[in-house]
Coordinates of C-alpha atoms in Angstrom, one line a residue:
Chain A
M1 CA -10.0 8.7 -31.0
I2 CA -8.2 6.6 -28.4
I3 CA -9.3 9.0 -25.6
D4 CA -12.9 8.4 -26.7
L5 CA -12.4 4.6 -26.7
V6 CA -10.9 4.8 -23.2
F7 CA -13.7 7.0 -22.0
F8 CA -16.4 4.6 -23.3
A9 CA -14.6 1.6 -21.9
F10 CA -14.4 3.0 -18.4
S11 CA -17.9 4.5 -18.5
G12 CA -19.2 1.1 -19.5
L13 CA -17.2 -0.5 -16.7
L14 CA -18.5 2.1 -14.3
L15 CA -22.2 1.4 -15.3
L16 CA -21.7 -2.3 -15.1
A17 CA -20.0 -2.1 -11.7
A18 CA -22.7 0.2 -10.4
M19 CA -25.3 -2.3 -11.6
G20 CA -23.4 -5.0 -9.8
V21 CA -23.5 -3.1 -6.6
I22 CA -27.3 -3.2 -6.4
V23 CA -27.9 -6.5 -8.2
S24 CA -25.5 -8.9 -6.5
K25 CA -26.9 -11.1 -3.8
N26 CA -23.9 -11.2 -1.6
P27 CA -23.1 -7.9 0.3
V28 CA -19.3 -8.6 0.0
H29 CA -19.7 -8.8 -3.7
S30 CA -21.6 -5.6 -3.7
A31 CA -18.9 -3.8 -1.7
L32 CA -16.2 -5.1 -4.1
F33 CA -18.3 -3.9 -7.1
L34 CA -18.4 -0.5 -5.4
V35 CA -14.6 -0.6 -5.3
L36 CA -14.5 -1.4 -9.0
S37 CA -16.8 1.5 -9.8
F38 CA -14.6 3.9 -7.8
F39 CA -11.7 2.7 -9.9
A40 CA -13.6 3.3 -13.2
C41 CA -14.7 6.7 -11.9
S42 CA -11.1 7.6 -11.0
A43 CA -10.0 6.7 -14.5
L44 CA -12.7 9.0 -15.9
W45 CA -11.5 11.8 -13.7
L46 CA -7.9 11.2 -15.0
L47 CA -9.3 11.7 -18.5
L48 CA -10.6 15.1 -17.3
E49 CA -7.1 16.0 -16.2
A50 CA -8.2 16.0 -12.6
E51 CA -5.3 13.7 -11.5
F52 CA -5.3 14.9 -7.9
L53 CA -8.9 14.1 -7.3
A54 CA -8.7 10.8 -9.2
I55 CA -5.7 9.5 -7.2
T56 CA -7.2 10.9 -3.9
L57 CA -10.4 9.0 -4.7
V58 CA -8.5 5.7 -5.0
L59 CA -6.3 6.6 -1.9
V60 CA -9.2 7.6 0.4
Y61 CA -12.2 5.6 -0.7
V62 CA -10.6 2.5 -2.1
G63 CA -7.6 2.4 0.2
A64 CA -9.2 3.3 3.5
V65 CA -13.0 3.7 3.5
M66 CA -13.9 0.6 1.6
V67 CA -11.4 -1.5 3.5
L68 CA -13.2 -0.7 6.8
F69 CA -16.5 -1.1 5.1
L70 CA -15.5 -4.6 3.9
F71 CA -14.4 -5.4 7.4
V72 CA -17.9 -4.7 8.7
V73 CA -19.7 -6.4 5.9
M74 CA -17.5 -9.6 6.2
M75 CA -18.1 -9.8 10.0
L76 CA -21.9 -9.5 9.7
D77 CA -23.9 -12.7 9.5
I78 CA -26.3 -11.9 6.7
N79 CA -29.2 -14.1 5.7
V80 CA -29.6 -13.5 2.0
A81 CA -33.1 -15.0 1.8
E82 CA -34.3 -12.8 4.7
M83 CA -32.9 -9.7 3.0
R84 CA -34.9 -10.3 -0.2
E85 CA -38.2 -10.6 1.6
G86 CA -39.0 -6.9 1.8
F87 CA -38.3 -6.3 -1.9
V88 CA -41.9 -5.7 -3.0
R89 CA -42.7 -3.6 0.1
Y90 CA -39.9 -1.2 -0.4
L91 CA -40.1 -1.1 -4.2
P92 CA -42.5 2.0 -4.4
V93 CA -40.2 4.0 -2.0
G94 CA -37.1 3.1 -4.0
A95 CA -38.8 3.9 -7.3
L96 CA -39.9 7.3 -6.0
V97 CA -36.4 8.1 -4.9
A98 CA -35.0 7.0 -8.3
V99 CA -37.5 9.1 -10.2
I100 CA -36.7 12.2 -8.1
M101 CA -33.0 11.7 -8.7
V102 CA -33.3 11.2 -12.4
A103 CA -35.5 14.3 -12.6
Q104 CA -32.9 16.3 -10.7
M105 CA -30.1 15.2 -12.9
V106 CA -32.1 15.9 -16.1
W107 CA -32.8 19.4 -14.7
V108 CA -29.2 20.1 -13.9
V109 CA -27.5 18.6 -16.9
G110 CA -30.3 19.1 -19.5
D111 CA -31.1 22.3 -21.3
F112 CA -33.2 23.8 -18.5
A113 CA -30.1 24.9 -16.5
G114 CA -28.9 27.7 -18.8
D115 CA -25.4 27.3 -20.2
T116 CA -23.6 25.6 -17.3
F117 CA -23.8 22.2 -18.7
N118 CA -24.8 22.4 -22.3
G119 CA -22.7 21.2 -25.1
E120 CA -21.2 24.5 -26.2
A121 CA -19.9 25.4 -22.7
L122 CA -18.3 22.0 -22.3
Q123 CA -16.4 22.2 -25.5
Q124 CA -14.7 25.3 -24.4
S125 CA -12.7 23.5 -21.6
V126 CA -9.0 24.0 -22.1
R127 CA -6.4 21.2 -22.4
H128 CA -3.4 22.1 -20.2
A129 CA 0.2 21.4 -20.9
A130 CA 1.9 18.4 -19.4
D131 CA 3.7 20.4 -16.8
Y132 CA 0.5 21.9 -15.4
S133 CA 0.1 20.8 -11.8
N134 CA -3.5 20.2 -10.9
T135 CA -2.5 19.6 -7.3
K136 CA -0.7 22.9 -7.0
E137 CA -3.7 24.8 -8.4
L138 CA -6.1 23.1 -6.1
G139 CA -3.9 23.8 -3.1
K140 CA -3.6 27.5 -4.0
V141 CA -7.4 27.9 -4.2
L142 CA -8.1 25.7 -1.2
Y143 CA -5.7 27.6 1.1
T144 CA -6.6 31.2 -0.1
D145 CA -10.1 31.7 -1.3
Y146 CA -11.7 28.7 0.4
V147 CA -9.6 28.6 3.6
L148 CA -12.6 29.1 5.9
P149 CA -14.9 26.3 4.6
F150 CA -11.8 24.1 4.4
E151 CA -10.9 24.7 8.1
V152 CA -14.6 24.2 9.1
A153 CA -14.7 20.9 7.3
S154 CA -11.5 19.7 9.0
L155 CA -12.9 20.8 12.3
I156 CA -16.0 18.7 11.7
L157 CA -13.8 15.7 10.8
L158 CA -11.8 16.2 14.0
V159 CA -15.0 16.2 16.1
A160 CA -16.1 13.0 14.3
I161 CA -12.8 11.4 15.1
I162 CA -13.0 12.4 18.8
A163 CA -16.6 11.3 19.0
A164 CA -15.8 7.9 17.5
I165 CA -13.0 7.3 20.0
A166 CA -15.2 8.5 22.9
L167 CA -17.9 6.1 21.8
T168 CA -15.6 3.1 21.9
M169 CA -13.6 4.1 24.9
R170 CA -15.7 2.6 27.6
R171 CA -14.1 0.7 30.5
R172 CA -16.3 -2.1 31.9
S173 CA -15.9 -2.6 35.6
T174 CA -16.2 -6.3 35.1
T175 CA -13.1 -6.6 32.9
K176 CA -10.3 -8.3 34.5
Y177 CA -6.7 -7.6 33.5
Q178 CA -3.3 -7.9 35.1
T179 CA -1.3 -5.1 36.5
P180 CA 2.2 -6.5 36.8
D181 CA 3.6 -3.8 39.2
K182 CA 0.8 -4.5 41.7
Q183 CA 1.5 -8.2 41.3
I184 CA 5.2 -7.7 42.1
Q185 CA 4.6 -5.5 45.1
V186 CA 2.3 -8.0 46.8
K187 CA 3.4 -9.0 50.3
R188 CA 2.8 -12.3 52.1
N189 CA 0.3 -10.6 54.4
D190 CA -1.9 -9.5 51.5
R191 CA -2.6 -13.0 50.5
L192 CA -2.1 -15.3 53.4
R193 CA -3.7 -15.3 56.8
I194 CA -2.4 -17.6 59.6
I195 CA -4.9 -18.4 62.2
K196 CA -4.7 -20.2 65.4
M197 CA -7.1 -23.0 66.0
D198 CA -7.4 -26.2 67.9
A199 CA -6.6 -29.4 66.3
E200 CA -9.7 -31.1 65.0
V201 CA -10.1 -34.6 66.2
E202 CA -12.4 -37.0 64.4
K203 CA -14.6 -38.8 66.9
Chain B
M1 CA 23.2 -8.2 -40.3
D2 CA 23.2 -4.5 -41.2
A3 CA 20.6 -5.2 -43.9
L4 CA 18.5 -7.0 -41.3
I5 CA 18.6 -4.0 -39.0
T6 CA 17.8 -1.5 -41.7
Q7 CA 14.9 -3.7 -42.8
A8 CA 13.6 -3.8 -39.3
L9 CA 13.9 -0.1 -39.0
D10 CA 12.0 0.4 -42.2
I11 CA 9.2 -1.7 -40.9
W12 CA 9.3 0.3 -37.6
Y13 CA 8.9 3.6 -39.4
L14 CA 6.0 2.2 -41.5
L15 CA 4.0 1.7 -38.3
P16 CA 1.5 4.4 -37.3
E17 CA 2.8 6.7 -34.5
D18 CA 0.3 5.5 -31.9
W19 CA 1.5 1.9 -32.4
Q20 CA 5.1 3.0 -32.0
T21 CA 4.4 4.6 -28.7
L22 CA 2.4 1.6 -27.6
I23 CA 5.2 -0.8 -28.5
L24 CA 7.8 1.4 -26.8
I25 CA 5.8 1.5 -23.6
V26 CA 5.2 -2.2 -23.6
A27 CA 8.9 -2.8 -24.2
K28 CA 9.8 -0.5 -21.3
I29 CA 7.4 -2.3 -19.0
V30 CA 9.0 -5.6 -20.0
L31 CA 12.4 -4.1 -19.4
I32 CA 11.4 -3.1 -15.9
L33 CA 9.3 -6.2 -14.9
V34 CA 11.5 -9.0 -16.1
P35 CA 14.6 -8.0 -14.1
L36 CA 12.2 -7.1 -11.2
M37 CA 10.7 -10.6 -11.2
L38 CA 14.2 -12.1 -11.3
C39 CA 15.2 -9.9 -8.4
V40 CA 12.1 -11.1 -6.5
A41 CA 13.2 -14.8 -7.1
Y42 CA 16.7 -14.1 -6.0
V43 CA 15.7 -12.1 -2.9
T44 CA 14.3 -15.4 -1.6
Y45 CA 17.7 -17.0 -2.2
F46 CA 19.5 -14.0 -0.7
E47 CA 17.2 -14.2 2.3
R48 CA 18.0 -17.9 3.0
K49 CA 21.7 -17.3 2.5
V50 CA 21.8 -14.2 4.7
I51 CA 19.8 -15.7 7.5
G52 CA 21.8 -18.9 7.2
A53 CA 25.0 -16.9 7.6
M54 CA 23.6 -15.1 10.6
Q55 CA 22.6 -18.4 12.2
V56 CA 25.9 -20.0 11.3
R57 CA 24.3 -22.3 8.8
I58 CA 25.1 -22.8 5.1
G59 CA 21.7 -22.2 3.5
P60 CA 20.8 -23.6 0.1
N61 CA 23.9 -24.8 -1.7
R62 CA 22.9 -27.8 -3.8
V63 CA 20.7 -26.9 -6.7
G64 CA 22.8 -25.5 -9.6
F65 CA 22.9 -25.6 -13.3
F66 CA 24.2 -28.4 -15.6
G67 CA 25.8 -30.4 -12.8
F68 CA 27.6 -27.5 -11.2
S69 CA 26.3 -26.5 -7.8
L70 CA 27.2 -22.8 -8.1
W71 CA 26.5 -22.0 -4.5
G72 CA 22.9 -23.1 -4.9
L73 CA 22.0 -20.4 -7.3
G74 CA 19.5 -22.7 -9.1
Q75 CA 17.3 -22.9 -6.0
P76 CA 14.8 -20.2 -6.8
I77 CA 14.3 -21.6 -10.3
A78 CA 13.7 -25.1 -8.9
D79 CA 11.3 -23.7 -6.3
A80 CA 9.3 -21.9 -8.9
L81 CA 9.1 -25.0 -11.1
K82 CA 8.0 -27.1 -8.2
L83 CA 5.3 -24.6 -7.2
M84 CA 4.0 -24.4 -10.8
M85 CA 3.6 -28.1 -11.1
K86 CA 1.5 -28.4 -7.9
E87 CA -2.2 -28.5 -7.9
I88 CA -4.2 -25.4 -6.9
V89 CA -6.8 -26.7 -4.4
I90 CA -9.9 -24.6 -4.4
P91 CA -11.9 -25.0 -1.1
T92 CA -15.5 -26.2 -1.4
Q93 CA -18.1 -23.4 -1.0
S94 CA -15.5 -20.8 -1.6
S95 CA -16.0 -17.9 -3.9
K96 CA -13.9 -19.3 -6.8
F97 CA -13.4 -16.1 -8.8
L98 CA -12.4 -14.0 -5.8
F99 CA -10.3 -16.8 -4.5
L100 CA -8.2 -16.7 -7.7
L101 CA -8.4 -12.9 -8.0
A102 CA -6.8 -12.3 -4.6
P103 CA -3.2 -13.3 -5.4
V104 CA -3.4 -11.1 -8.5
L105 CA -4.6 -8.1 -6.5
S106 CA -1.8 -8.5 -4.0
I107 CA 1.0 -8.6 -6.6
G108 CA -0.5 -6.1 -9.0
P109 CA 0.0 -2.9 -7.0
A110 CA 3.5 -3.9 -6.0
L111 CA 4.5 -4.2 -9.7
A112 CA 2.4 -1.2 -10.9
A113 CA 4.1 1.2 -8.5
W114 CA 7.3 0.8 -10.5
A115 CA 5.8 2.8 -13.3
V116 CA 6.7 6.1 -11.6
L117 CA 10.0 5.1 -9.9
P118 CA 13.0 6.7 -11.6
F119 CA 16.1 4.6 -11.8
D120 CA 18.4 7.4 -13.0
R121 CA 18.0 10.9 -14.2
G122 CA 15.2 10.6 -16.8
M123 CA 15.2 6.9 -16.7
V124 CA 11.5 6.4 -15.7
L125 CA 8.5 4.8 -17.4
T126 CA 6.1 7.7 -16.8
D127 CA 7.3 11.0 -15.4
I128 CA 4.0 12.3 -13.8
N129 CA 3.5 15.3 -11.6
A130 CA 1.5 13.4 -9.0
G131 CA 4.0 10.5 -8.7
L132 CA 4.1 10.5 -4.9
L133 CA 0.3 10.4 -4.7
Y134 CA 0.2 7.6 -7.2
I135 CA 2.6 5.6 -5.0
L136 CA 0.5 6.3 -1.9
A137 CA -2.7 5.2 -3.7
L138 CA -1.2 2.0 -5.1
T139 CA 0.4 0.9 -1.8
S140 CA -2.9 1.4 -0.2
I141 CA -4.8 -1.0 -2.4
G142 CA -2.4 -3.9 -1.7
V143 CA -4.5 -4.7 1.3
Y144 CA -7.4 -6.0 -0.9
G145 CA -5.4 -9.1 -1.8
V146 CA -5.1 -10.0 1.8
I147 CA -8.8 -9.3 2.7
I148 CA -10.3 -11.0 -0.3
A149 CA -8.0 -14.0 0.1
G150 CA -9.2 -14.4 3.7
W151 CA -12.9 -14.0 2.8
A152 CA -13.0 -16.0 -0.3
S153 CA -11.3 -19.0 1.3
N154 CA -14.5 -19.8 3.3
S155 CA -12.4 -20.6 6.4
K156 CA -12.6 -19.2 9.9
Y157 CA -8.8 -19.2 10.3
A158 CA -8.2 -17.4 7.0
I159 CA -10.8 -14.7 7.7
L160 CA -9.6 -14.0 11.2
S161 CA -6.1 -13.7 10.0
A162 CA -7.1 -11.5 7.1
L163 CA -8.8 -9.1 9.5
R164 CA -5.7 -9.0 11.7
A165 CA -3.4 -8.4 8.7
G166 CA -5.8 -5.9 7.2
A167 CA -6.0 -3.9 10.4
Q168 CA -2.3 -3.9 10.7
I169 CA -1.7 -2.7 7.1
V170 CA -4.3 0.0 7.3
A171 CA -2.8 1.3 10.6
Y172 CA 0.8 1.5 9.4
E173 CA -0.3 3.0 6.1
I174 CA -1.3 6.2 7.9
A175 CA 2.1 6.6 9.4
M176 CA 3.7 6.0 6.0
G177 CA 1.5 8.6 4.4
F178 CA 2.4 11.2 7.0
A179 CA 6.1 10.4 6.6
L180 CA 5.8 11.0 2.9
V181 CA 4.0 14.3 3.6
G182 CA 7.2 15.4 5.3
V183 CA 9.2 14.5 2.2
L184 CA 6.7 16.5 0.1
M185 CA 7.1 19.5 2.4
A186 CA 10.9 19.3 2.2
S187 CA 11.0 19.0 -1.6
G188 CA 8.0 21.1 -2.6
S189 CA 7.0 18.6 -5.3
L190 CA 5.0 15.5 -5.9
N191 CA 7.2 14.4 -8.8
I192 CA 9.7 11.8 -7.7
G193 CA 12.4 13.0 -10.0
E194 CA 12.2 16.5 -8.5
I195 CA 12.2 15.1 -5.0
I196 CA 15.5 13.5 -5.8
E197 CA 17.0 16.5 -7.5
A198 CA 16.0 18.5 -4.3
Q199 CA 18.5 16.3 -2.4
A200 CA 21.4 17.0 -4.7
G201 CA 24.8 18.1 -3.4
G202 CA 26.3 15.3 -1.4
V203 CA 25.3 13.2 1.5
S204 CA 24.6 16.2 3.8
N205 CA 21.8 17.3 1.6
W206 CA 19.8 14.1 1.7
F207 CA 16.4 14.3 3.4
V208 CA 17.4 11.6 5.9
W209 CA 19.1 14.2 8.2
P210 CA 16.3 16.9 8.6
L211 CA 13.6 14.1 8.4
L212 CA 15.4 11.5 10.6
P213 CA 12.3 10.6 12.7
L214 CA 10.2 10.4 9.5
F215 CA 12.8 8.2 7.8
L216 CA 12.8 5.8 10.8
V217 CA 9.0 5.8 11.0
Y218 CA 8.7 5.2 7.2
F219 CA 11.1 2.3 7.1
I220 CA 9.8 0.5 10.2
S221 CA 6.2 1.0 9.0
G222 CA 7.3 -0.4 5.6
V223 CA 8.4 -3.5 7.4
A224 CA 5.1 -3.7 9.2
E225 CA 3.2 -3.0 6.0
T226 CA 4.8 -5.9 4.1
N227 CA 3.9 -8.2 7.1
R228 CA 7.5 -9.0 7.7
A229 CA 9.3 -10.1 10.9
P230 CA 9.2 -8.7 13.6
F231 CA 5.6 -7.7 12.6
D232 CA 4.6 -10.9 10.9
V233 CA 1.7 -12.0 13.1
A234 CA -0.4 -12.5 10.0
E235 CA 1.8 -15.4 9.1
G236 CA 3.6 -16.3 12.3
E237 CA 5.3 -19.3 10.8
S238 CA 6.6 -20.7 14.1
E239 CA 3.3 -20.3 15.9
I240 CA 0.3 -20.7 13.7
V241 CA -0.2 -22.6 10.4
A242 CA -0.2 -19.6 8.1
G243 CA -2.3 -16.5 7.8
F244 CA -4.9 -15.4 5.3
H245 CA -3.4 -17.8 2.7
V246 CA -3.8 -20.9 4.7
E247 CA -6.2 -22.4 2.1
Y248 CA -3.9 -21.6 -0.9
S249 CA -1.6 -24.1 -2.6
G250 CA 0.7 -24.3 -5.5
M251 CA 1.3 -21.2 -7.6
A252 CA -1.6 -19.3 -6.1
F253 CA 0.2 -19.5 -2.7
A254 CA 3.6 -18.7 -4.3
I255 CA 2.2 -15.5 -5.8
F256 CA 1.4 -14.2 -2.3
F257 CA 5.1 -14.8 -1.5
L258 CA 6.2 -13.1 -4.7
A259 CA 4.0 -10.2 -3.7
E260 CA 5.6 -10.0 -0.3
Y261 CA 9.1 -9.9 -1.8
A262 CA 8.1 -7.5 -4.5
N263 CA 6.8 -5.2 -1.8
I264 CA 10.1 -5.6 0.1
I265 CA 12.0 -4.4 -3.0
L266 CA 9.4 -1.6 -3.5
I267 CA 9.6 -0.3 0.0
S268 CA 13.4 -0.5 -0.1
A269 CA 13.6 1.4 -3.4
L270 CA 11.1 4.0 -2.1
T271 CA 13.0 4.6 1.1
S272 CA 16.2 5.1 -0.9
L273 CA 14.5 7.4 -3.3
M274 CA 12.7 9.5 -0.7
F275 CA 15.3 9.8 2.0
L276 CA 18.7 8.8 0.6
G277 CA 18.7 10.6 -2.7
G278 CA 18.0 7.6 -5.0
W279 CA 20.6 7.7 -7.8
L280 CA 22.6 10.6 -6.3
S281 CA 26.2 9.8 -5.2
P282 CA 26.9 10.4 -1.5
L283 CA 30.4 11.8 -2.5
E284 CA 29.0 14.4 -4.9
G285 CA 30.8 17.7 -4.4
L286 CA 33.6 16.0 -2.5
L287 CA 35.2 14.1 -5.4
G288 CA 33.9 16.1 -8.4
A289 CA 31.7 14.9 -11.1
D290 CA 34.4 13.2 -13.2
H291 CA 35.5 10.8 -10.5
I292 CA 33.8 7.4 -10.8
L293 CA 32.5 7.5 -7.2
G294 CA 31.4 11.1 -7.5
T295 CA 29.1 10.6 -10.5
S296 CA 25.4 9.9 -9.8
S297 CA 24.3 6.7 -11.5
I298 CA 21.8 3.9 -11.3
I299 CA 24.4 1.8 -9.4
W300 CA 24.0 4.0 -6.3
F301 CA 20.2 3.5 -6.5
F302 CA 20.7 -0.3 -6.7
G303 CA 23.2 -0.2 -3.9
K304 CA 21.0 1.8 -1.5
T305 CA 18.0 -0.4 -2.3
A306 CA 20.1 -3.6 -1.7
F307 CA 21.1 -2.2 1.7
F308 CA 17.5 -1.8 2.7
I309 CA 16.6 -5.2 1.4
F310 CA 19.4 -6.6 3.6
C311 CA 18.0 -4.7 6.6
F312 CA 14.6 -6.5 6.1
L313 CA 16.4 -9.8 6.3
W314 CA 18.6 -8.6 9.1
F315 CA 15.5 -7.7 11.2
R316 CA 14.0 -11.1 10.5
A317 CA 17.1 -12.8 11.8
T318 CA 17.5 -10.5 14.8
F319 CA 14.2 -9.4 16.4
P320 CA 11.6 -11.5 18.3
R321 CA 8.0 -11.2 17.1
Y322 CA 5.8 -8.4 18.4
R323 CA 2.6 -9.3 20.1
Y324 CA -0.5 -8.1 18.2
D325 CA -1.6 -5.4 20.7
Q326 CA 2.0 -4.1 20.8
I327 CA 2.0 -3.8 17.0
M328 CA -1.2 -1.7 17.1
R329 CA 0.0 0.4 20.0
L330 CA 3.3 1.1 18.2
G331 CA 1.4 2.1 15.0
W332 CA -1.3 4.3 16.4
K333 CA 0.1 5.6 19.6
V334 CA 3.8 6.0 18.8
F335 CA 4.4 6.4 15.1
I336 CA 1.4 8.6 14.1
P337 CA 2.0 11.1 16.9
V338 CA 5.8 11.2 16.1
T339 CA 5.1 12.0 12.5
I340 CA 2.5 14.7 13.3
V341 CA 4.9 16.4 15.8
W342 CA 7.8 16.2 13.3
L343 CA 5.5 17.7 10.6
F344 CA 5.0 20.7 12.9
V345 CA 8.7 21.0 13.6
E346 CA 9.4 20.8 9.9
A347 CA 6.8 23.5 9.2
V348 CA 8.4 25.8 11.8
M349 CA 11.8 25.1 10.3
V350 CA 10.5 26.0 6.8
V351 CA 9.0 29.3 8.1
M352 CA 12.0 30.2 10.2
Q353 CA 14.3 29.1 7.3
V354 CA 16.5 26.9 9.5
G355 CA 18.8 24.2 8.3
P356 CA 18.2 22.9 4.8
W357 CA 15.6 25.6 4.2
A358 CA 18.0 28.5 4.8
V359 CA 17.9 30.8 1.8

């Protein structure tokens, strides 16, 4: 009973927050609604006994990705009125995408998909004991059966990291900065030139 | 009196079981939070006294109770009362809801993390398997308080400072996470109780020895994560007005400070749990379990935590402030490589069964 109540509370929160993401005028508010929806989603995953995934969702998406995302959104100078101009123009495209997505979800979750997602199959899921470690089980599978895809994914991430650093590592020739050791080693003759000239006399 | 107790017990057993669990949990939360908030208040007093002593000053010594000065012990209470009386000024054109939400978001995670910290064997609110992950996740969301406070203030100074502080917190979080991965490898468990039991057997079995670099990285990153001196560029009391909370006043401002001190206590407690064996006695095995110094108890945990809190204050009185680019260099180019290298060393030690991993 209580689990059902918690489930409906967090699902409702998730739906409201997701609505907030697309409805709010201010992009920072949208980003914060997205954070809230991640939280609600993570609570739902906890109810499914997927505590590793739930906490990782908060750790990675809320703790790192959305922080950087907020940084970008806060620094942008966004004109809200300008953003709303294209609404009617883009509406058909958006509606088309939405219809396709809903159709796909109905196809997968609905009765068409055999017994993967229908009610009977779902009720058979097992409740594990309190000492069952979700993290350990995931780790076992990840480093044995799926080790190759896992390593490929990590390699792709590594490439992305190096690419991001390479993109920002540019040294402009016009940048001026001090090199203290050169400043110390400077001799008088590098800076000063004594010339001989006749005295100038004003006429 | 006895009749009263039996009557109360009768009422208690009449309650449905769900209610009993709920009331017990709430009671435990209150039992953790009330002493914690008192500690937070008195850490401010402790800080002023310690730094005063280090700078050959007296520190607060006037405000006491009922006419007795009592070494100034009434100071935190008086400060709290003063701050509660003050007006909370909300800047014009600011986002009011977020402006008031930010202090809550900054103190919430610092308090919620205590749910999985064990004080003694079995003395813990929730004994979950993924305790370490929970801690990592909660400490990572503390940064929202800073960022939202800066943005909602509708002030250039506040938002620039929020970006600085946010970047600093995110950078040091990575090093802290890696350091905790080392603890996880050494103990083989994400449950904090089991991490401590893995360090049993006297001071030589504590993780601080095989994981010495990780311990140093973790604690120094903890100082940077809480925006404390010498990494307090977000505030820089002697140089700039204040940081992301420049527009805050009264209790809303005070809550940021409470959050900072709650985070200090949290980081100190975590360091003592992860690396110094928490409630375990250092003389275990030397003195035998029946000697008072040989038994593990909550007192050891408090003692170790208090030592780290003292270190925070000691750093503040000792070190000059880092420059911002030096902070970022230290975080990204020194600490993160050090932790990664030590994780490799540790992995080799585990495979070769060297040191604490000898079978």
